mmCIF file of C-alpha atoms in Angstrom:
data_model
loop_
_atom_site.group_PDB
_atom_site.id
_atom_site.type_symbol
_atom_site.label_atom_id
_atom_site.label_comp_id
_atom_site.label_asym_id
_atom_site.label_seq_id
_atom_site.Cartn_x
_atom_site.Cartn_y
_atom_site.Cartn_z
ATOM 1 C CA UNK T 15 18.187 -79.715 119.995
ATOM 2 C CA UNK T 16 20.909 -81.013 117.120
ATOM 3 C CA UNK T 17 22.586 -84.280 118.691
ATOM 4 C CA UNK T 18 26.136 -85.072 116.908
ATOM 5 C CA UNK T 19 26.872 -88.850 117.553
ATOM 6 C CA UNK T 20 30.648 -90.497 116.898
ATOM 7 C CA UNK T 21 29.844 -94.298 117.435
ATOM 8 C CA UNK T 22 33.371 -95.351 117.234
ATOM 9 C CA UNK T 23 35.639 -94.248 120.695
ATOM 10 C CA UNK T 24 38.574 -95.549 119.117
ATOM 11 C CA UNK T 25 40.106 -96.221 115.890
ATOM 12 C CA UNK T 26 43.646 -98.114 114.746
ATOM 13 C CA UNK T 27 45.171 -97.595 111.244
ATOM 14 C CA UNK T 28 48.281 -98.743 109.706
ATOM 15 C CA UNK T 29 50.751 -96.055 108.516
ATOM 16 C CA UNK T 30 50.210 -95.050 105.096
ATOM 17 C CA UNK T 31 46.811 -96.873 105.264
ATOM 18 C CA UNK T 32 43.272 -95.456 105.077
ATOM 19 C CA UNK T 33 40.989 -95.203 107.738
ATOM 20 C CA UNK T 34 37.156 -93.668 107.669
ATOM 21 C CA UNK T 35 35.997 -92.066 111.091
ATOM 22 C CA UNK T 36 32.023 -92.053 111.330
ATOM 23 C CA UNK T 37 29.827 -89.035 112.372
ATOM 24 C CA UNK T 38 26.058 -88.917 112.286
ATOM 25 C CA UNK T 39 23.831 -85.639 113.158
ATOM 26 C CA UNK T 40 19.855 -85.246 114.346
ATOM 27 C CA UNK T 41 18.493 -82.005 112.638
ATOM 28 C CA UNK T 42 15.624 -80.381 111.150
ATOM 29 C CA UNK T 43 17.512 -77.367 109.689
ATOM 30 C CA UNK T 44 18.405 -77.242 105.984
ATOM 31 C CA UNK T 45 20.852 -74.424 106.508
ATOM 32 C CA UNK T 46 24.013 -75.648 108.178
ATOM 33 C CA UNK T 47 27.839 -76.527 108.123
ATOM 34 C CA UNK T 48 29.451 -79.492 109.434
ATOM 35 C CA UNK T 49 33.134 -79.584 110.600
ATOM 36 C CA UNK T 50 35.928 -82.397 111.542
ATOM 37 C CA UNK T 51 38.264 -80.525 114.249
ATOM 38 C CA UNK T 52 41.503 -82.460 115.021
ATOM 39 C CA UNK T 53 42.921 -82.092 118.789
ATOM 40 C CA UNK T 54 46.003 -83.451 119.630
ATOM 41 C CA UNK T 55 47.498 -84.155 122.848
ATOM 42 C CA UNK T 56 48.751 -80.288 123.197
ATOM 43 C CA UNK T 57 44.776 -80.152 123.439
ATOM 44 C CA UNK T 58 45.044 -77.172 120.759
ATOM 45 C CA UNK T 59 41.836 -77.449 118.529
ATOM 46 C CA UNK T 60 42.884 -77.719 114.707
ATOM 47 C CA UNK T 61 40.014 -77.361 111.983
ATOM 48 C CA UNK T 62 40.530 -80.254 109.467
ATOM 49 C CA UNK T 63 37.802 -79.624 107.174
ATOM 50 C CA UNK T 64 34.511 -78.160 106.637
ATOM 51 C CA UNK T 65 31.584 -78.728 104.188
ATOM 52 C CA UNK T 66 28.505 -76.413 103.501
ATOM 53 C CA UNK T 67 24.988 -78.847 103.698
ATOM 54 C CA UNK T 68 23.882 -76.814 100.589
ATOM 55 C CA UNK T 69 26.847 -78.150 98.254
ATOM 56 C CA UNK T 70 26.770 -81.237 97.482
ATOM 57 C CA UNK T 71 30.228 -82.052 96.236
ATOM 58 C CA UNK T 72 32.178 -83.666 98.913
ATOM 59 C CA UNK T 73 35.028 -81.364 100.466
ATOM 60 C CA UNK T 74 38.540 -82.375 100.279
ATOM 61 C CA UNK T 75 41.845 -80.661 102.092
ATOM 62 C CA UNK T 76 44.840 -82.884 101.124
ATOM 63 C CA UNK T 77 44.695 -86.304 102.505
ATOM 64 C CA UNK T 78 41.594 -85.469 104.208
ATOM 65 C CA UNK T 79 38.081 -85.684 102.222
ATOM 66 C CA UNK T 80 34.437 -86.332 103.587
ATOM 67 C CA UNK T 81 31.333 -88.478 102.449
ATOM 68 C CA UNK T 82 28.388 -86.121 103.238
ATOM 69 C CA UNK T 83 24.961 -87.562 102.776
ATOM 70 C CA UNK T 84 22.437 -85.103 103.473
ATOM 71 C CA UNK T 85 19.371 -87.307 103.671
ATOM 72 C CA UNK T 86 20.999 -90.399 105.658
ATOM 73 C CA UNK T 87 22.486 -87.125 108.015
ATOM 74 C CA UNK T 88 25.908 -88.850 107.662
ATOM 75 C CA UNK T 89 29.427 -86.961 107.412
ATOM 76 C CA UNK T 90 32.111 -89.262 107.712
ATOM 77 C CA UNK T 91 36.168 -88.661 107.811
ATOM 78 C CA UNK T 92 38.565 -90.364 105.286
ATOM 79 C CA UNK T 93 41.742 -89.920 106.201
ATOM 80 C CA UNK T 94 44.078 -91.416 103.062
ATOM 81 C CA UNK T 95 48.308 -92.166 103.632
ATOM 82 C CA UNK T 96 47.916 -91.870 107.379
ATOM 83 C CA UNK T 97 50.838 -90.458 109.069
ATOM 84 C CA UNK T 98 52.109 -90.866 112.494
ATOM 85 C CA UNK T 99 51.297 -87.236 113.244
ATOM 86 C CA UNK T 100 47.517 -87.894 112.707
ATOM 87 C CA UNK T 101 47.097 -89.656 115.781
ATOM 88 C CA UNK T 102 44.784 -87.352 117.859
ATOM 89 C CA UNK T 103 41.098 -87.010 118.753
ATOM 90 C CA UNK T 104 38.849 -86.046 116.012
ATOM 91 C CA UNK T 105 35.696 -84.143 116.706
ATOM 92 C CA UNK T 106 32.774 -83.910 114.122
ATOM 93 C CA UNK T 107 30.828 -80.852 114.619
ATOM 94 C CA UNK T 108 28.112 -79.137 113.670
ATOM 95 C CA UNK T 109 26.844 -75.564 113.053
ATOM 96 C CA UNK T 110 23.379 -73.613 111.990
ATOM 97 C CA UNK T 111 23.403 -70.961 109.979
ATOM 98 C CA UNK T 112 21.887 -68.162 112.969
ATOM 99 C CA UNK T 113 22.904 -65.822 115.018
ATOM 100 C CA UNK T 114 25.327 -67.314 117.697
ATOM 101 C CA UNK T 115 26.520 -69.808 115.155
ATOM 102 C CA UNK T 116 27.883 -71.923 118.124
ATOM 103 C CA UNK T 117 29.203 -75.299 117.476
ATOM 104 C CA UNK T 118 27.745 -78.614 118.654
ATOM 105 C CA UNK T 119 29.985 -81.315 118.883
ATOM 106 C CA UNK T 120 30.290 -85.193 119.067
ATOM 107 C CA UNK T 121 32.094 -87.111 121.496
ATOM 108 C CA UNK T 122 35.092 -87.793 119.701
ATOM 109 C CA UNK T 123 37.177 -90.825 118.194
ATOM 110 C CA UNK T 124 40.751 -91.400 119.241
ATOM 111 C CA UNK T 125 42.635 -92.153 116.398
ATOM 112 C CA UNK T 126 45.921 -94.268 116.748
ATOM 113 C CA UNK T 127 48.414 -94.718 113.913
ATOM 114 C CA UNK T 128 51.089 -97.614 114.232
ATOM 115 C CA UNK T 129 54.032 -97.599 112.617
ATOM 116 C CA UNK W 10 48.716 -62.267 115.076
ATOM 117 C CA UNK W 11 48.604 -63.913 118.703
ATOM 118 C CA UNK W 12 45.142 -65.260 118.213
ATOM 119 C CA UNK W 13 42.958 -66.536 120.841
ATOM 120 C CA UNK W 14 44.806 -66.044 124.214
ATOM 121 C CA UNK W 15 43.541 -67.735 127.358
ATOM 122 C CA UNK W 16 44.641 -67.430 131.167
ATOM 123 C CA UNK W 17 45.754 -69.155 133.490
ATOM 124 C CA UNK W 18 46.718 -72.692 131.805
ATOM 125 C CA UNK W 19 46.135 -74.247 135.016
ATOM 126 C CA UNK W 20 44.252 -73.431 137.986
ATOM 127 C CA UNK W 21 43.308 -75.700 141.374
ATOM 128 C CA UNK W 22 40.471 -74.533 143.100
ATOM 129 C CA UNK W 23 38.977 -75.289 146.450
ATOM 130 C CA UNK W 24 35.155 -75.986 146.931
ATOM 131 C CA UNK W 25 33.534 -72.506 147.220
ATOM 132 C CA UNK W 26 36.164 -70.291 145.386
ATOM 133 C CA UNK W 27 35.421 -68.027 142.598
ATOM 134 C CA UNK W 28 37.530 -67.283 139.533
ATOM 135 C CA UNK W 29 37.996 -65.353 136.510
ATOM 136 C CA UNK W 30 39.082 -67.049 133.199
ATOM 137 C CA UNK W 31 40.712 -64.740 130.886
ATOM 138 C CA UNK W 32 40.346 -65.061 126.942
ATOM 139 C CA UNK W 33 41.736 -62.282 124.235
ATOM 140 C CA UNK W 34 41.574 -62.380 120.599
ATOM 141 C CA UNK W 35 43.370 -60.054 118.258
ATOM 142 C CA UNK W 36 41.148 -61.234 114.991
ATOM 143 C CA UNK W 37 38.538 -58.542 115.228
ATOM 144 C CA UNK W 38 35.919 -61.169 115.542
ATOM 145 C CA UNK W 39 32.577 -60.212 116.556
ATOM 146 C CA UNK W 40 31.788 -63.763 117.784
ATOM 147 C CA UNK W 41 33.299 -65.351 121.006
ATOM 148 C CA UNK W 42 32.437 -68.601 122.628
ATOM 149 C CA UNK W 43 33.224 -70.391 125.725
ATOM 150 C CA UNK W 44 33.290 -74.292 125.655
ATOM 151 C CA UNK W 45 33.853 -76.961 128.197
ATOM 152 C CA UNK W 46 35.702 -80.181 127.971
ATOM 153 C CA UNK W 47 34.754 -83.013 130.399
ATOM 154 C CA UNK W 48 37.301 -86.065 130.405
ATOM 155 C CA UNK W 49 36.856 -88.054 127.191
ATOM 156 C CA UNK W 50 33.878 -86.207 125.922
ATOM 157 C CA UNK W 51 33.495 -83.310 123.321
ATOM 158 C CA UNK W 52 32.823 -79.958 123.957
ATOM 159 C CA UNK W 53 30.197 -78.298 124.982
ATOM 160 C CA UNK W 54 29.032 -74.483 124.630
ATOM 161 C CA UNK W 55 28.477 -72.592 128.223
ATOM 162 C CA UNK W 56 28.277 -69.012 127.072
ATOM 163 C CA UNK W 57 28.574 -66.698 123.711
ATOM 164 C CA UNK W 58 28.635 -63.164 122.706
ATOM 165 C CA UNK W 59 27.769 -61.717 118.868
ATOM 166 C CA UNK W 60 29.374 -58.545 119.968
ATOM 167 C CA UNK W 61 30.073 -56.403 122.544
ATOM 168 C CA UNK W 62 27.444 -55.879 125.166
ATOM 169 C CA UNK W 63 25.745 -58.874 124.078
ATOM 170 C CA UNK W 64 25.908 -62.362 125.356
ATOM 171 C CA UNK W 65 23.858 -65.664 125.576
ATOM 172 C CA UNK W 66 23.426 -68.782 127.200
ATOM 173 C CA UNK W 67 24.545 -71.938 125.703
ATOM 174 C CA UNK W 68 23.951 -75.591 126.672
ATOM 175 C CA UNK W 69 25.509 -75.487 130.016
ATOM 176 C CA UNK W 70 25.624 -71.872 131.467
ATOM 177 C CA UNK W 71 24.536 -73.040 135.090
ATOM 178 C CA UNK W 72 27.554 -71.396 137.750
ATOM 179 C CA UNK W 73 29.039 -69.325 135.024
ATOM 180 C CA UNK W 74 28.588 -65.713 134.326
ATOM 181 C CA UNK W 75 30.357 -63.564 131.427
ATOM 182 C CA UNK W 76 30.592 -60.185 130.382
ATOM 183 C CA UNK W 77 31.892 -58.606 127.259
ATOM 184 C CA UNK W 78 32.771 -54.981 127.206
ATOM 185 C CA UNK W 79 34.922 -54.803 124.181
ATOM 186 C CA UNK W 80 35.547 -56.775 120.522
ATOM 187 C CA UNK W 81 38.692 -58.356 122.281
ATOM 188 C CA UNK W 82 37.895 -59.714 125.480
ATOM 189 C CA UNK W 83 35.461 -62.366 127.061
ATOM 190 C CA UNK W 84 35.946 -63.208 130.193
ATOM 191 C CA UNK W 85 34.005 -66.143 132.199
ATOM 192 C CA UNK W 86 33.478 -66.195 135.808
ATOM 193 C CA UNK W 87 33.142 -69.113 138.274
ATOM 194 C CA UNK W 88 31.241 -68.475 141.515
ATOM 195 C CA UNK W 89 31.035 -70.619 144.134
ATOM 196 C CA UNK W 90 33.504 -73.320 142.328
ATOM 197 C CA UNK W 91 32.000 -77.008 142.480
ATOM 198 C CA UNK W 92 33.861 -80.138 141.892
ATOM 199 C CA UNK W 93 31.611 -80.357 138.778
ATOM 200 C CA UNK W 94 33.005 -77.689 137.265
ATOM 201 C CA UNK W 95 36.443 -79.583 136.815
ATOM 202 C CA UNK W 96 37.260 -79.501 133.490
ATOM 203 C CA UNK W 97 39.362 -78.070 130.393
ATOM 204 C CA UNK W 98 37.416 -74.232 129.075
ATOM 205 C CA UNK W 99 38.133 -73.216 125.729
ATOM 206 C CA UNK W 100 37.726 -69.986 124.390
ATOM 207 C CA UNK W 101 36.967 -69.219 120.625
ATOM 208 C CA UNK W 102 35.985 -66.873 118.374
ATOM 209 C CA UNK W 103 34.917 -66.186 114.697
ATOM 210 C CA UNK W 104 33.598 -63.828 112.134
ATOM 211 C CA UNK W 105 29.718 -63.650 111.959
ATOM 212 C CA UNK W 106 27.944 -66.399 110.200
ATOM 213 C CA UNK W 107 28.447 -68.732 107.220
ATOM 214 C CA UNK W 108 31.025 -71.718 107.369
ATOM 215 C CA UNK W 109 33.645 -69.023 108.839
ATOM 216 C CA UNK W 110 36.139 -71.145 111.084
ATOM 217 C CA UNK W 111 36.045 -70.708 114.863
ATOM 218 C CA UNK W 112 39.667 -70.141 116.341
ATOM 219 C CA UNK W 113 40.104 -72.262 119.506
ATOM 220 C CA UNK W 114 42.825 -70.745 122.350
ATOM 221 C CA UNK W 115 44.757 -73.365 124.370
ATOM 222 C CA UNK W 116 42.773 -74.005 126.523
ATOM 223 C CA UNK W 117 42.521 -73.758 130.636
ATOM 224 C CA UNK W 118 42.717 -76.901 132.691
ATOM 225 C CA UNK W 119 40.818 -76.298 135.943
ATOM 226 C CA UNK W 120 40.572 -78.830 138.922
ATOM 227 C CA UNK W 121 38.004 -78.281 141.970
ATOM 228 C CA UNK W 122 38.834 -79.826 144.720
#
C-alpha cells in the first residue's frame, strides 16, 4: 500500500518570504502522479500544483513550485513571496495511474503566515 | 457549472441512526469518490465509482454503503451511526485517468453523539 508522510505538522513564514513544505511517499509503482492541495478554513480542497512522475522537470505554478526527487521519493512544495492568503492546511497526495485513480493523502501541514 | 455539490452541510446524528449524504456533479465526470477527514488528519478514501453501476471499496469502507445509478449522483449511506463516524465527509469527481484533477465538494460535517 502506498503511504504519504508530511513530517511538519506546522510551519510559519513571514509575509513576502519563502517557505518549503516537505512530503515523502512510499510506492513500488513507476507510473503515478503527485499533488499538493490547499485547504483554507472554508474546508474547500483546492489543487495547488501537480507533477507527473515520468516528467523530470519540476512543476511550477506562479509562486508555487515543487522539488520532485523520484529516487528519494520526495516531493516538496516551495511557496515564494508568501501572502497572508496562503495561510491554510496543505496536503500532499499520491495517485497511482490505474483504474479508480484514488488519492492517498498525507496528514497535512498547517502553514501560518505572519504579517 | 455548479461543480460538485453536497447536502447537507452539517448534521448531528444519534448513535444507531441512519442517513444518506448526497453528492451531485454536473461536469459529466466518470469517476466519483467519497473521502472522510478526521480532525487534524488527511483525507481517507471510503468508496469510489468509475461509472454508473460500478462501485468499489476504498481504505475505510466499514459502516458505509454507496450506489451509483446515474453519472451525476453518488450518495453515501451510513447505517447504524457510531461516534467513530464523526468526521467531515468530502465527495469528489474527476475525468478518468492520468493527471486529471479531482474536484471536491464543500464537505459535510457529521457529528454522531
